[in-house]
Short mmCIF file of C-alpha atoms in Angstrom, two decimals:
data_model
loop_
_atom_site.label_atom_id
_atom_site.label_comp_id
_atom_site.label_asym_id
_atom_site.label_seq_id
_atom_site.Cartn_x
_atom_site.Cartn_y
_atom_site.Cartn_z
CA MET A 493 4.14 22.36 -1.31
CA LYS A 494 6.47 20.58 0.81
CA GLU A 495 6.72 16.51 -0.53
CA MET A 496 6.83 14.27 2.65
CA ALA A 497 9.77 11.79 2.66
CA LEU A 498 8.58 8.23 3.13
CA PRO A 499 9.47 6.27 6.08
CA ALA A 500 12.24 3.64 4.40
CA ARG A 501 10.58 0.16 4.03
CA PRO A 502 11.12 -3.12 4.11
CA SER A 503 12.87 -5.17 1.13
CA PRO A 504 11.83 -9.06 0.84
CA PRO A 505 15.24 -11.02 0.62
CA ALA A 506 16.99 -11.58 -3.00
CA ASP A 507 17.15 -14.09 -2.35
CA LEU A 508 12.95 -14.23 -2.91
CA ALA A 509 12.57 -11.88 -5.76
CA GLY A 510 14.82 -13.32 -7.55
CA GLU A 511 15.47 -15.37 -11.37
CA ASP A 512 14.80 -18.45 -9.00
CA ALA A 513 11.71 -17.45 -7.21
CA GLU A 514 9.85 -17.85 -10.72
CA LEU A 515 10.13 -22.05 -10.70
CA PHE A 516 8.05 -23.47 -7.27
CA LEU A 517 6.05 -20.25 -5.82
CA THR A 518 8.30 -19.10 -1.33
CA LEU A 519 6.34 -17.82 1.67
CA ARG A 520 7.79 -16.95 4.62
CA PRO A 521 7.56 -15.02 7.47
CA ALA A 522 8.58 -11.53 6.43
CA PRO A 523 7.81 -9.78 10.22
CA GLU A 524 9.76 -6.38 9.56
CA ILE A 525 7.10 -5.31 7.01
CA GLY A 526 4.43 -6.04 10.69
CA GLU A 527 7.06 -3.54 12.42
CA TRP A 528 7.44 -0.97 10.14
CA VAL A 529 3.51 -0.89 9.69
CA GLN A 530 2.96 -0.84 13.56
CA ARG A 531 5.91 2.32 13.81
CA ASN A 532 4.55 4.61 10.57
CA ILE A 533 0.93 3.94 9.95
CA LEU A 534 -0.72 2.65 12.52
CA VAL A 535 0.17 4.68 15.91
CA ASP A 536 -0.81 7.94 16.19
CA ASP A 537 2.47 9.87 15.99
CA GLY A 538 3.01 7.90 13.23
CA PRO A 539 4.80 10.39 9.65
CA ILE A 540 2.79 8.68 7.33
CA ASN A 541 -0.61 7.63 10.31
CA ASN A 542 -3.63 6.87 9.27
CA PRO A 543 -6.60 6.84 12.02
CA ASP A 544 -8.69 5.05 9.19
CA HIS A 545 -6.45 2.09 10.84
CA SER A 546 -6.83 3.12 14.66
CA HIS A 547 -8.60 0.04 15.15
CA LEU A 548 -5.62 -2.12 14.14
CA ILE A 549 -3.28 -0.56 16.24
CA ASP A 550 -4.49 -4.30 19.30
CA ALA A 551 -4.77 -6.62 15.97
CA ASP A 552 -3.95 -9.81 15.59
CA LEU A 553 -2.46 -9.33 12.44
CA CYS A 554 1.27 -10.69 10.50
CA PHE A 555 2.72 -11.10 6.65
CA LEU A 556 3.69 -12.79 4.41
CA TRP A 557 6.79 -12.82 1.75
CA ALA A 558 5.28 -15.06 -1.61
CA SER A 559 7.38 -14.57 -4.37
CA THR A 560 4.99 -14.54 -6.82
CA ALA A 561 2.14 -12.79 -8.00
CA PHE A 562 -0.88 -15.04 -9.05
CA THR A 563 -3.03 -13.94 -11.22
CA LYS A 564 -6.68 -15.37 -11.01
CA GLN A 565 -9.95 -14.56 -12.58
CA GLY A 566 -7.56 -12.39 -15.43
CA ARG A 567 -6.13 -9.98 -12.56
CA THR A 568 -2.75 -10.34 -10.87
CA VAL A 569 -2.21 -9.94 -7.41
CA LEU A 570 -0.07 -8.13 -6.31
CA GLY A 571 -1.44 -8.33 -2.38
CA GLN A 572 -4.12 -10.51 -0.55
CA CYS A 573 -6.24 -9.75 3.25
CA GLU A 574 -7.03 -12.88 4.78
CA GLN A 575 -8.16 -13.69 8.31
CA VAL A 576 -6.90 -17.78 9.32
CA MET A 577 -9.65 -19.37 9.65
CA PHE A 578 -9.17 -23.85 9.31
CA ARG A 579 -12.49 -24.81 7.18
CA ALA A 580 -10.58 -28.47 7.74
CA GLY A 581 -10.72 -31.17 10.82
CA GLY A 582 -8.55 -34.09 11.51
CA TRP A 583 -4.83 -34.07 10.22
CA GLN A 584 -5.41 -31.80 7.62
CA LYS A 585 -6.22 -28.41 9.98
CA ALA A 586 -3.35 -30.38 12.23
CA ARG A 587 -1.30 -29.80 9.04
CA GLN A 588 -1.78 -26.37 8.80
CA GLU A 589 -2.44 -24.67 12.54
CA GLN A 590 1.25 -25.81 12.04
CA GLN A 591 2.38 -24.56 9.44
CA MET A 592 1.02 -21.10 11.60
CA ARG A 593 3.08 -22.19 14.67
CA GLU A 594 6.44 -22.62 12.41
CA TRP A 595 6.16 -18.89 10.19
CA PHE A 596 4.20 -17.36 13.16
CA GLY A 597 4.81 -18.80 16.89
CA TYR A 598 1.54 -19.03 17.38
CA VAL A 599 -2.11 -19.18 14.67
CA PRO A 600 -3.50 -15.41 14.45
CA GLN A 601 -5.54 -13.82 13.45
CA PHE A 602 -5.20 -11.77 10.04
CA ILE A 603 -2.00 -12.50 7.59
CA ILE A 604 -1.16 -9.56 5.05
CA THR A 605 0.14 -11.38 2.01
CA LEU A 606 1.79 -9.17 -0.61
CA ALA A 607 4.09 -10.42 -3.59
CA ALA A 608 8.05 -9.50 -3.50
CA ASP A 609 8.59 -9.52 -7.56
CA TYR A 610 6.14 -6.79 -7.20
CA CYS A 611 7.47 -5.27 -3.63
CA SER A 612 11.22 -5.37 -4.93
CA GLN A 613 10.94 -3.39 -7.26
CA CYS A 614 7.89 -0.73 -7.26
CA SER A 615 7.92 2.49 -6.09
CA ASP A 616 8.08 3.81 -2.37
CA VAL A 617 4.57 5.51 -2.73
CA GLU A 618 3.35 1.83 -4.62
CA PHE A 619 3.86 -0.34 -2.01
CA CYS A 620 2.06 2.01 0.53
CA ALA A 621 -0.53 2.39 -1.38
CA LEU A 622 -0.30 -1.36 -1.66
CA VAL A 623 -0.30 -1.78 2.27
CA GLU A 624 -2.71 0.58 2.80
CA HIS A 625 -5.36 -1.59 0.34
CA GLU A 626 -4.95 -5.32 2.39
CA LEU A 627 -5.06 -2.98 5.21
CA MET A 628 -8.52 -1.53 4.89
CA HIS A 629 -9.75 -5.43 3.94
CA ILE A 630 -9.74 -5.14 8.17
CA GLY A 631 -12.90 -3.86 9.13
CA GLN A 632 -13.72 -2.48 11.70
CA GLN A 633 -17.28 -3.12 12.70
CA MET A 634 -19.28 -0.41 13.03
CA ASP A 635 -21.93 0.31 16.10
CA GLU A 636 -24.98 2.67 16.47
CA PHE A 637 -22.83 4.87 18.85
#
């Protein structure tokens, strides 16, 4: 059986995943990941299309690089998918919304954040598995039909 070559994947900016990045956790918009996901995974004729994600073709989804992974309850977190919700009011909510607008130009419905330190050294297969895993968190509500 012939092994399929994976499409070239986005890499984090070198300054985000370098030694200096460990001093402070830094987040940076990663539109190149969204474009890669759309072109390779979501579209029907994408080279690594996954029909399980067909409901995401028009999803309001943005990506971020985080300079490093973090640890939560003894586990290393390499990626995180979240539905954007502000559980605050007043200036706190305004500040959070402003950050989204500065990063993306608007407030997206979903954000996937990937650890740049991991993604800069993992294999293509591991990167695809991480992205696929995070996309699976954006479920599609099924109806009775």
